[in-house]
Each structure stands twice: as C-alpha cells, then as structure tokens.
PDB file of C-alpha atoms in Angstrom:
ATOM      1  CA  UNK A   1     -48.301  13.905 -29.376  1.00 80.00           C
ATOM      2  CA  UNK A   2     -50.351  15.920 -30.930  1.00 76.00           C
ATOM      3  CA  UNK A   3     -53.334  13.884 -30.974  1.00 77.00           C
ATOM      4  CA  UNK A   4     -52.853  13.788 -27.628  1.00 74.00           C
ATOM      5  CA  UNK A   5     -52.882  17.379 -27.258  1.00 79.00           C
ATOM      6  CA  UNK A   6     -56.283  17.443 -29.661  1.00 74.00           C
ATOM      7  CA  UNK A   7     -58.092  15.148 -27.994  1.00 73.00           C
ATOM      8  CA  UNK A   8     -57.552  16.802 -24.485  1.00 72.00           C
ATOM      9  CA  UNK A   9     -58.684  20.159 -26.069  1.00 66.00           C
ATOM     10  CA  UNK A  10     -61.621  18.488 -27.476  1.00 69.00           C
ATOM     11  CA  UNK A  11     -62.264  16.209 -24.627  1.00 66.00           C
ATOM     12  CA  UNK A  12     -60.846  17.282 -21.461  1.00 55.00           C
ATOM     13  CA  UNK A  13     -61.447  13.513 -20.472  1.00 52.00           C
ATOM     14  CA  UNK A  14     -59.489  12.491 -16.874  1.00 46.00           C
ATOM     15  CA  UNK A  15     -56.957  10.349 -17.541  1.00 50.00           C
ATOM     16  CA  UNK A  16     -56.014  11.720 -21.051  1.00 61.00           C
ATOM     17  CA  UNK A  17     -53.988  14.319 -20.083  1.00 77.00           C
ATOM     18  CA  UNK A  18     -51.967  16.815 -22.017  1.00 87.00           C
ATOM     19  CA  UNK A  19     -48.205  17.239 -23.164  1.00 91.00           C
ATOM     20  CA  UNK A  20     -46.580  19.528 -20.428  1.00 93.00           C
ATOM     21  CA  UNK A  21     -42.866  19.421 -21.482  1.00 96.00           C
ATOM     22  CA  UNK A  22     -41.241  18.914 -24.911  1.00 96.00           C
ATOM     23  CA  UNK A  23     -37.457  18.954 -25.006  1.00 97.00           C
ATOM     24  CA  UNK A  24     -35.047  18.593 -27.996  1.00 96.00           C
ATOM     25  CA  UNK A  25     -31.143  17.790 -26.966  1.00 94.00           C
ATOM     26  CA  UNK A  26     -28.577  18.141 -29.442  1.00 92.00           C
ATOM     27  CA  UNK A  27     -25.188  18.636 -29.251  1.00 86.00           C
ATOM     28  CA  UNK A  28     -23.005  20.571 -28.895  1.00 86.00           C
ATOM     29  CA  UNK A  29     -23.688  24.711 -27.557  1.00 91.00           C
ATOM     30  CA  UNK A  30     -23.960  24.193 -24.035  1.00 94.00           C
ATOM     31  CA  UNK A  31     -26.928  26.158 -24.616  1.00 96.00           C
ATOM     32  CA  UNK A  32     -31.002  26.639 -23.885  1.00 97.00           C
ATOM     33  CA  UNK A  33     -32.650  27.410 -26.724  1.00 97.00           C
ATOM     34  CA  UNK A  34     -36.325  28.137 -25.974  1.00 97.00           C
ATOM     35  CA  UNK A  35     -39.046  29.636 -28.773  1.00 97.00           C
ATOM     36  CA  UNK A  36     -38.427  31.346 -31.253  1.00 97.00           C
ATOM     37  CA  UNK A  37     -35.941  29.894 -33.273  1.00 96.00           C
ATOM     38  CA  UNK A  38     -37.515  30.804 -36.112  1.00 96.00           C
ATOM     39  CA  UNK A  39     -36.871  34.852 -35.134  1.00 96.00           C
ATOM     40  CA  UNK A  40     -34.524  34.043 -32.348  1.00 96.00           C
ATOM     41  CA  UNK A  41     -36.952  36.412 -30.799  1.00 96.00           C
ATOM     42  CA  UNK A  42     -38.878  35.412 -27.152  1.00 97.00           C
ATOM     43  CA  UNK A  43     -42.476  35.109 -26.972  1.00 97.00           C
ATOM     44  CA  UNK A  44     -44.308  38.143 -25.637  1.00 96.00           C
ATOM     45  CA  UNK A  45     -45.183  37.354 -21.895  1.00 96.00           C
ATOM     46  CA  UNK A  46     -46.743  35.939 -20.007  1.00 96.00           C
ATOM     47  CA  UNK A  47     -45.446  32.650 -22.466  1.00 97.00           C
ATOM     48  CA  UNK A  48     -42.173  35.002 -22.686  1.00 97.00           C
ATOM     49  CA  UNK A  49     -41.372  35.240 -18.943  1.00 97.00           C
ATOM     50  CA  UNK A  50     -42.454  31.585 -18.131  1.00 98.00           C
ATOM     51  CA  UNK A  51     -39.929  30.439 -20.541  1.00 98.00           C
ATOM     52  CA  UNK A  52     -37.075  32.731 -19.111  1.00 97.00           C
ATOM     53  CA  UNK A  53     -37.823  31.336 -15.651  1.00 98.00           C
ATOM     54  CA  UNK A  54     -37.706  27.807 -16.854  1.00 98.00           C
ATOM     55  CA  UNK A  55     -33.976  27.935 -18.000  1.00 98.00           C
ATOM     56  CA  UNK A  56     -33.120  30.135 -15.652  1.00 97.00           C
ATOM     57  CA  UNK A  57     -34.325  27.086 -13.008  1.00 97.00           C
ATOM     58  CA  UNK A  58     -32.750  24.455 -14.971  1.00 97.00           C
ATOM     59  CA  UNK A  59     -29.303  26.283 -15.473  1.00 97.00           C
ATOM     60  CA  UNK A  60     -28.908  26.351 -11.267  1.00 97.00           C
ATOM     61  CA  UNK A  61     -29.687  22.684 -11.586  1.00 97.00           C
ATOM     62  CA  UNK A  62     -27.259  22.120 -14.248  1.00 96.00           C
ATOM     63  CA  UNK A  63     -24.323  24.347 -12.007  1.00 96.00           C
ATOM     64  CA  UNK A  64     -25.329  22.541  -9.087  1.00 96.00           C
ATOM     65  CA  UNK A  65     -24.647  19.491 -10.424  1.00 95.00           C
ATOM     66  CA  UNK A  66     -21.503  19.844 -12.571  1.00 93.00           C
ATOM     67  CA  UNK A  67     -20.020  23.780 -12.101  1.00 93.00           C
ATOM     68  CA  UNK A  68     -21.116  24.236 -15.492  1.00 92.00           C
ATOM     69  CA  UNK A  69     -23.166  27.401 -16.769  1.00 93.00           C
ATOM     70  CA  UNK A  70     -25.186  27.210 -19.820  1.00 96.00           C
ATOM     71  CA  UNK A  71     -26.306  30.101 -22.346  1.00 96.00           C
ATOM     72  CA  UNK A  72     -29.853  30.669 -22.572  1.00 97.00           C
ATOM     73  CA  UNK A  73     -32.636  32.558 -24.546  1.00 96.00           C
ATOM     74  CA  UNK A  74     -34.223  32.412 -27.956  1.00 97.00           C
ATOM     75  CA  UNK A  75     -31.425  34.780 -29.468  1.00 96.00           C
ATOM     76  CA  UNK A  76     -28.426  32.493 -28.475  1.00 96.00           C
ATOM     77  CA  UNK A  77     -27.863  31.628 -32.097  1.00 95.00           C
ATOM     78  CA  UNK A  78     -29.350  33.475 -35.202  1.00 95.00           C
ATOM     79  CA  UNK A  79     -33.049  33.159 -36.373  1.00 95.00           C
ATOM     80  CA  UNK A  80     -33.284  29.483 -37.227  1.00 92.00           C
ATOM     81  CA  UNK A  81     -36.716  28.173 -38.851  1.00 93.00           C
ATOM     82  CA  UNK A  82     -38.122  24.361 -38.809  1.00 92.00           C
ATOM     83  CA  UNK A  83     -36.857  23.655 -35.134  1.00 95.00           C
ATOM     84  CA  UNK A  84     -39.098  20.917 -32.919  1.00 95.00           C
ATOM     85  CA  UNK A  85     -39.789  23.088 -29.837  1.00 97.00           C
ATOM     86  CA  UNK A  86     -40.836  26.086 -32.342  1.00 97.00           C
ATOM     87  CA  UNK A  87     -43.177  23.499 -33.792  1.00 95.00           C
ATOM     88  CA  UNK A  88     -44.086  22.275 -30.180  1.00 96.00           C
ATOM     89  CA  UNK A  89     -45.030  25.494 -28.636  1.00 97.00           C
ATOM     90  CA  UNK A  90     -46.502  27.533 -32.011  1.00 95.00           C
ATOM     91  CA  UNK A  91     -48.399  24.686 -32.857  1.00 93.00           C
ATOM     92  CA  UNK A  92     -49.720  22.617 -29.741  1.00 93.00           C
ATOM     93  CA  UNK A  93     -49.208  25.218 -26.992  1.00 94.00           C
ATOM     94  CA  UNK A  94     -46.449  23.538 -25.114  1.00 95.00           C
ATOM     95  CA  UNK A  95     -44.828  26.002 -22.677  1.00 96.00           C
ATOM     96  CA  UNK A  96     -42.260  24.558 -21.190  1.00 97.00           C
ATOM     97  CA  UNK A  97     -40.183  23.189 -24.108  1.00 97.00           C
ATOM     98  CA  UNK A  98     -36.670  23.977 -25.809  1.00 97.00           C
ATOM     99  CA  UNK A  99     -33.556  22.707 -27.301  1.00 97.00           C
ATOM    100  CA  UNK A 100     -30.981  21.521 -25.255  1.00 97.00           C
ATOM    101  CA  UNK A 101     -27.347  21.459 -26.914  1.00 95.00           C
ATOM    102  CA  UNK A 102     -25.163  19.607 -24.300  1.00 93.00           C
ATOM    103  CA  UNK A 103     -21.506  20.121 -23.777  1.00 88.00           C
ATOM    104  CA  UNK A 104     -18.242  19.261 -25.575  1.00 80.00           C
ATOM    105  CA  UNK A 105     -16.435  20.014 -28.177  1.00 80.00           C
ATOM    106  CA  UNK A 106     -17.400  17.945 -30.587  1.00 82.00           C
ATOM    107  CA  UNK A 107     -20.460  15.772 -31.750  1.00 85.00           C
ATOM    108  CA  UNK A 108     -19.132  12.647 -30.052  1.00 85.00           C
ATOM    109  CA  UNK A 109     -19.081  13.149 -26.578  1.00 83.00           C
ATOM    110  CA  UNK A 110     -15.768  11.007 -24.830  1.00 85.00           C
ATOM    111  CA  UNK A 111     -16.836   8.243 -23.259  1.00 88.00           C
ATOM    112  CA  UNK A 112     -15.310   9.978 -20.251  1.00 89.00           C
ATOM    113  CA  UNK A 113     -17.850  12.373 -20.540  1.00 87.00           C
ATOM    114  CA  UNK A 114     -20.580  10.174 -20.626  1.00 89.00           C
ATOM    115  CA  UNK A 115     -21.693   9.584 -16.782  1.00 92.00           C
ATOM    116  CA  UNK A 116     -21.147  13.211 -15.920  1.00 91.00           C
ATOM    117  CA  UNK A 117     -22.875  14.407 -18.635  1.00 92.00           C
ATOM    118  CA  UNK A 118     -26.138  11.952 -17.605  1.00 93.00           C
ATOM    119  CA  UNK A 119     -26.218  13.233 -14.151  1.00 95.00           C
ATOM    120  CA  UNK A 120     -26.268  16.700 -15.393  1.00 95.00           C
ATOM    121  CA  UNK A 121     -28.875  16.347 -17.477  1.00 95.00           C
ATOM    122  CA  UNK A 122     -30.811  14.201 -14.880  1.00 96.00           C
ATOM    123  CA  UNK A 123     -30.989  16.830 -12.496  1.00 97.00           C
ATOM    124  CA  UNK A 124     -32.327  19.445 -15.248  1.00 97.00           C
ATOM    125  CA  UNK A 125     -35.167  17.032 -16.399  1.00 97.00           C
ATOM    126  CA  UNK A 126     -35.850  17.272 -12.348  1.00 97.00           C
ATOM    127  CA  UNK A 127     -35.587  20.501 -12.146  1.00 97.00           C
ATOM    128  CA  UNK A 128     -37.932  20.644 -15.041  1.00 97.00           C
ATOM    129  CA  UNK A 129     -40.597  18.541 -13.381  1.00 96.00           C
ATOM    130  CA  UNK A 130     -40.224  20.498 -10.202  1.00 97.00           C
ATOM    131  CA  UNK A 131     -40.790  23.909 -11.889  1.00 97.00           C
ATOM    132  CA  UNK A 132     -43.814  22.540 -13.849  1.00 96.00           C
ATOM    133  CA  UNK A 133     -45.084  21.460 -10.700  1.00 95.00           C
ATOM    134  CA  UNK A 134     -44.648  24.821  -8.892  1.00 96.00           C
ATOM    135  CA  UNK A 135     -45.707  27.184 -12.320  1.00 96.00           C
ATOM    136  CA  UNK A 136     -48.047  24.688 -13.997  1.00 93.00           C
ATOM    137  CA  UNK A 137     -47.492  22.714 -17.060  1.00 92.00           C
ATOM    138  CA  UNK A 138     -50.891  23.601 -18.749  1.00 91.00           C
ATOM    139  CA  UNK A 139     -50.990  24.791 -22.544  1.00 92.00           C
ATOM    140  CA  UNK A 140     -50.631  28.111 -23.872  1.00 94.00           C
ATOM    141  CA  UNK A 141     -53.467  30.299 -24.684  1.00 92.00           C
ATOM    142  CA  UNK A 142     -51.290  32.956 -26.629  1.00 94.00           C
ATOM    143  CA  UNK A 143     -50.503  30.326 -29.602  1.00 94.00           C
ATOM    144  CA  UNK A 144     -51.194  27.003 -30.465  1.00 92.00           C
ATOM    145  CA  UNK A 145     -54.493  25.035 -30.749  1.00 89.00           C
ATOM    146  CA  UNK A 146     -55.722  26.411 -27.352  1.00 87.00           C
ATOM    147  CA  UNK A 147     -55.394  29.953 -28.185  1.00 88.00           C
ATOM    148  CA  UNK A 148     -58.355  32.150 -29.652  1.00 85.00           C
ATOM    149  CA  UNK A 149     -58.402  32.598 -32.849  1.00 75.00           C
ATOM    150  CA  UNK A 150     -55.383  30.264 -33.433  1.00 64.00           C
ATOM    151  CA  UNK A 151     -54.880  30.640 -36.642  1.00 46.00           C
ATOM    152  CA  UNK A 152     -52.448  33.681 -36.723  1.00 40.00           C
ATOM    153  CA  UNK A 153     -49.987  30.983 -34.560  1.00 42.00           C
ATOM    154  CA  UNK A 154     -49.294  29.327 -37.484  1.00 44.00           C
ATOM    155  CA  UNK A 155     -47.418  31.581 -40.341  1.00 40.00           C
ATOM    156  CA  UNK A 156     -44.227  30.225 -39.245  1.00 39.00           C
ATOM    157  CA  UNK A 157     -45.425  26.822 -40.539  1.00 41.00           C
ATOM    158  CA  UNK A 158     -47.261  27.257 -43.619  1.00 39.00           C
ATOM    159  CA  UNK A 159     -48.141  30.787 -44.688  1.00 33.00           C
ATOM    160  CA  UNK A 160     -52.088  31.265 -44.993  1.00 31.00           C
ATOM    161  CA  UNK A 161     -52.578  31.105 -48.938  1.00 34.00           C
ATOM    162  CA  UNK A 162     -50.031  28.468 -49.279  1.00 37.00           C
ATOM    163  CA  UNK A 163     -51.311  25.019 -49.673  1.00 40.00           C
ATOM    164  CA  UNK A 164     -50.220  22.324 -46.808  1.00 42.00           C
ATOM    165  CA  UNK A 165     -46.328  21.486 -47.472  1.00 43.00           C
ATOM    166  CA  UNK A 166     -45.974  18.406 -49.250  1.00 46.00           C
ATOM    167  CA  UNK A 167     -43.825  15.225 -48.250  1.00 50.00           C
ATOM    168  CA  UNK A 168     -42.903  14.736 -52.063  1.00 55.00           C
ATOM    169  CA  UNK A 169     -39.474  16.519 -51.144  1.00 47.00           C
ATOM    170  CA  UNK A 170     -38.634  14.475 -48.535  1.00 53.00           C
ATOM    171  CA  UNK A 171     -38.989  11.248 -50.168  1.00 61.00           C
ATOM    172  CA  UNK A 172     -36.985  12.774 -53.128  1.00 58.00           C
ATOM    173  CA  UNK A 173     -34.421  13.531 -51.015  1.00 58.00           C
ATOM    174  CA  UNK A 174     -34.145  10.485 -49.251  1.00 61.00           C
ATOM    175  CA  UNK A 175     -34.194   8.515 -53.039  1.00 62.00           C
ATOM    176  CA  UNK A 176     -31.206  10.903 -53.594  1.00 63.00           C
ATOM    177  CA  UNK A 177     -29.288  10.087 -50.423  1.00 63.00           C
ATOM    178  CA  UNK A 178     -30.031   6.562 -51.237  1.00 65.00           C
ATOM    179  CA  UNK A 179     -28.478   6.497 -54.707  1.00 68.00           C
ATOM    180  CA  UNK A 180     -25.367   8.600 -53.679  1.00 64.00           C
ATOM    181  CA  UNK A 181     -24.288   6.100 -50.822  1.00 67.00           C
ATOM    182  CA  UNK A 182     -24.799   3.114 -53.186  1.00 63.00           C
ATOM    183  CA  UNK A 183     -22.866   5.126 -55.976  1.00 62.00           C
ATOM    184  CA  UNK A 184     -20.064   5.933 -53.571  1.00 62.00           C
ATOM    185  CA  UNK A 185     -19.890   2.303 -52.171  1.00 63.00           C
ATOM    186  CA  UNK A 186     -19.312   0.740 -55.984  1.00 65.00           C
ATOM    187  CA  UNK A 187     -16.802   3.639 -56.512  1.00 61.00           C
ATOM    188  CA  UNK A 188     -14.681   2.671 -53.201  1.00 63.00           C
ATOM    189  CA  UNK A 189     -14.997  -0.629 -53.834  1.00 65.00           C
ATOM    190  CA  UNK A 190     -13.966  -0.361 -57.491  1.00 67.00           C
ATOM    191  CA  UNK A 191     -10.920   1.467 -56.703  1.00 62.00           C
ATOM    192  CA  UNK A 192     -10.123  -1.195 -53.730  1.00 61.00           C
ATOM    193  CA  UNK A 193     -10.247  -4.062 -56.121  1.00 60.00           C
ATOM    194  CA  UNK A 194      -8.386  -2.168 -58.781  1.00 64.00           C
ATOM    195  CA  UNK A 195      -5.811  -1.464 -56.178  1.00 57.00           C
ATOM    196  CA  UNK A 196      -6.051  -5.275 -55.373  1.00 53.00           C
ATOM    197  CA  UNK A 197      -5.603  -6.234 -58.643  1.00 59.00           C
ATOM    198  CA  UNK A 198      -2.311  -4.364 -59.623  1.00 57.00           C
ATOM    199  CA  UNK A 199      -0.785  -5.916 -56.040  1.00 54.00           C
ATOM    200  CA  UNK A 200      -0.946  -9.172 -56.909  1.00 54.00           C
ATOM    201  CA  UNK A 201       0.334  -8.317 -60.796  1.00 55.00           C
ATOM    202  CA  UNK A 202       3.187  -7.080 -59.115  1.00 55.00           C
ATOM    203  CA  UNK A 203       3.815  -9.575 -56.441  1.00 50.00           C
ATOM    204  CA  UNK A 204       6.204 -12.293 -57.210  1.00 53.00           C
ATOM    205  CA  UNK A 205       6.760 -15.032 -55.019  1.00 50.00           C
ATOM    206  CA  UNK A 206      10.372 -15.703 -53.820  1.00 50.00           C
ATOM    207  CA  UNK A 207      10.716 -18.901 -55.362  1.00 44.00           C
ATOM    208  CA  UNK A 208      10.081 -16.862 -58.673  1.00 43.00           C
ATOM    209  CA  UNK A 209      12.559 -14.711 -58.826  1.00 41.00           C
ATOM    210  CA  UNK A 210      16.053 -15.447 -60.778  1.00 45.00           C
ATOM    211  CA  UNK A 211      19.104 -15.360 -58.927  1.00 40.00           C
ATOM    212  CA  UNK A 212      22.101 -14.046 -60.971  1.00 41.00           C
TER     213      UNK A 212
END
C-alpha cells in the first residue's frame, strides 16, 4: 500500500492509482475512531472537517440499516499511539480512513449476530464509496508523503534524532510467545498424564475385588 501510494506521488501514471480509503474494524465499541489516536485529538481542517463528515455519513448509513447509532471522533477513547489509520493518514495521506469497532458485547460476535451485523457494515463501506465519490478520495496535503515539507508528519512514528525502530523486538517477542505456549502445553499435559496415572493405580477391576 504504500508503494502504491509512492509510486503515484512519484509517477502520477494512469492506471496506478492511489489508496483512497483505509479502514481498520475491530471489535467491540460500536464506535468511529478516525485520526488521531495517538492524541485522541482531530486533525486541524480542512483534513479535520472531512473526517467529521465521513462518519457522520456512514453513521446515517449504519442507523438506516440496523437502528443502531455509533460514537464517533478521535477522542472516543483516550490518546492511543501505534493505531493503523494513524499510520495510514500521518504517513501516506489517506483521508478517509478510521477504526471501526463493531457491536456486541463481547469479542465473539453470536452467530445470531452475524448476518445483521454484515449488512450493516455493507451499507457503511457504501456509504463510504459514495461520500468519496461526492468529496474526493485524493491524498492529504496537510501530512503524509504529499504534504510540503513532510517531514514534521512523522514525530508520531519515529521522533527525528531517533534512529528507524528496529524489528529485533518483535521477533523477540514472538520467540517468547513461542516458548511460553510450548512450556504451558508440556505443563498441561504433564499434569493430565499424572492425573492419568494415579486413575488407573486406583482403579480395580470388579473381578479384583474380595468379597467378605
């Protein structure tokens, strides 16, 4: 994606395009969560507005659809750094992007849920399309790579005299996560064959036992 975004800034070829809409659905809020997460602050307009406007067009689609009103705006929840639509818009300009938490009330949805759910979510990627279409879909030029100057866009990733983030960590912690499910997995299955074990010391057969 963001190669894509690159070589459309660089190239401006027909056909390549650029990334108009970047959405991240979790669960569950029943919330819009557009830029910034990071300062659950919103973006100074024209970015700011645009944004506003988008979930305010998707949340009519959404109670249009299923009755159902969703909270919206970048201070919904507190300041919360390293999400994908702060990286989306402060990094490759994409306007029109945010996080989605769906309903419920817990992080598996019923399978009752499920079809209701779909075609409420349906009509909010079409009414995200539609706005697009009406407001435009083109990137940023506030942050991101097409901005001016665009390196001041980027202190929420990687502060300017830091050195790029290493992915050291993240293999570490994976290695970690690794060895702790293997270590719990011997552990359960110790104790199950322990428990195993003293059943059958204890089991005598009928045919065993001594009638007085």
């Amino acid at each position: 994606m963001k190669e894509r975004q690159q070589n459309w800034q660089l190239n401006s070829k027909v056909g390549t395009g650029y990334v108009a809409a970047f959405i991240d659905y979790h669960s569950y809020a029943e919330a819009m969560l557009p830029p910034w997460a990071y300062t659950a602050e919103t973006p100074a307009d024209p970015d700011g507005s645009y944004q506003t406007s988008l979930t305010s067009f998707i949340n009519e689609a959404f109670y249009n659809t299923s009755g159902r009103t969703f909270n919206a705006g970048a201070d919904v929840f507190p300041p919360d750094p390293g999400t994908g639509p702060d990286w989306a818009y402060g990094l490759l300009g994409i306007r029109a992007t945010m996080t989605i938490e769906l309903e419920g009330h817990s992080f598996c949805l019923p399978a009752t849920q499920i079809q209701n759910v779909g075609k409420e979510q349906f009509a909010g990627v079409k009414a995200l399309a539609a706005f697009i279409r009406q407001h435009g879909g083109e990137p940023s030029t506030q942050v991101g790579i097409f901005a001016p100057g665009n390196g001041s866009t980027r202190l929420y990733l990687v502060a300017a005299d830091h050195q790029p983030v290493s992915h050291g960590w993240l293999i570490a912690v994976v290695a970690v996560s690794v060895i702790l499910v293997v270590f719990v997995s011997l552990v359960a299955m110790r104790s199950w064959f322990n428990c195993f074990s003293s059943s059958r010391r204890d089991y005598r057969p009928e045919s065993a036992i001594e009638l007085e």
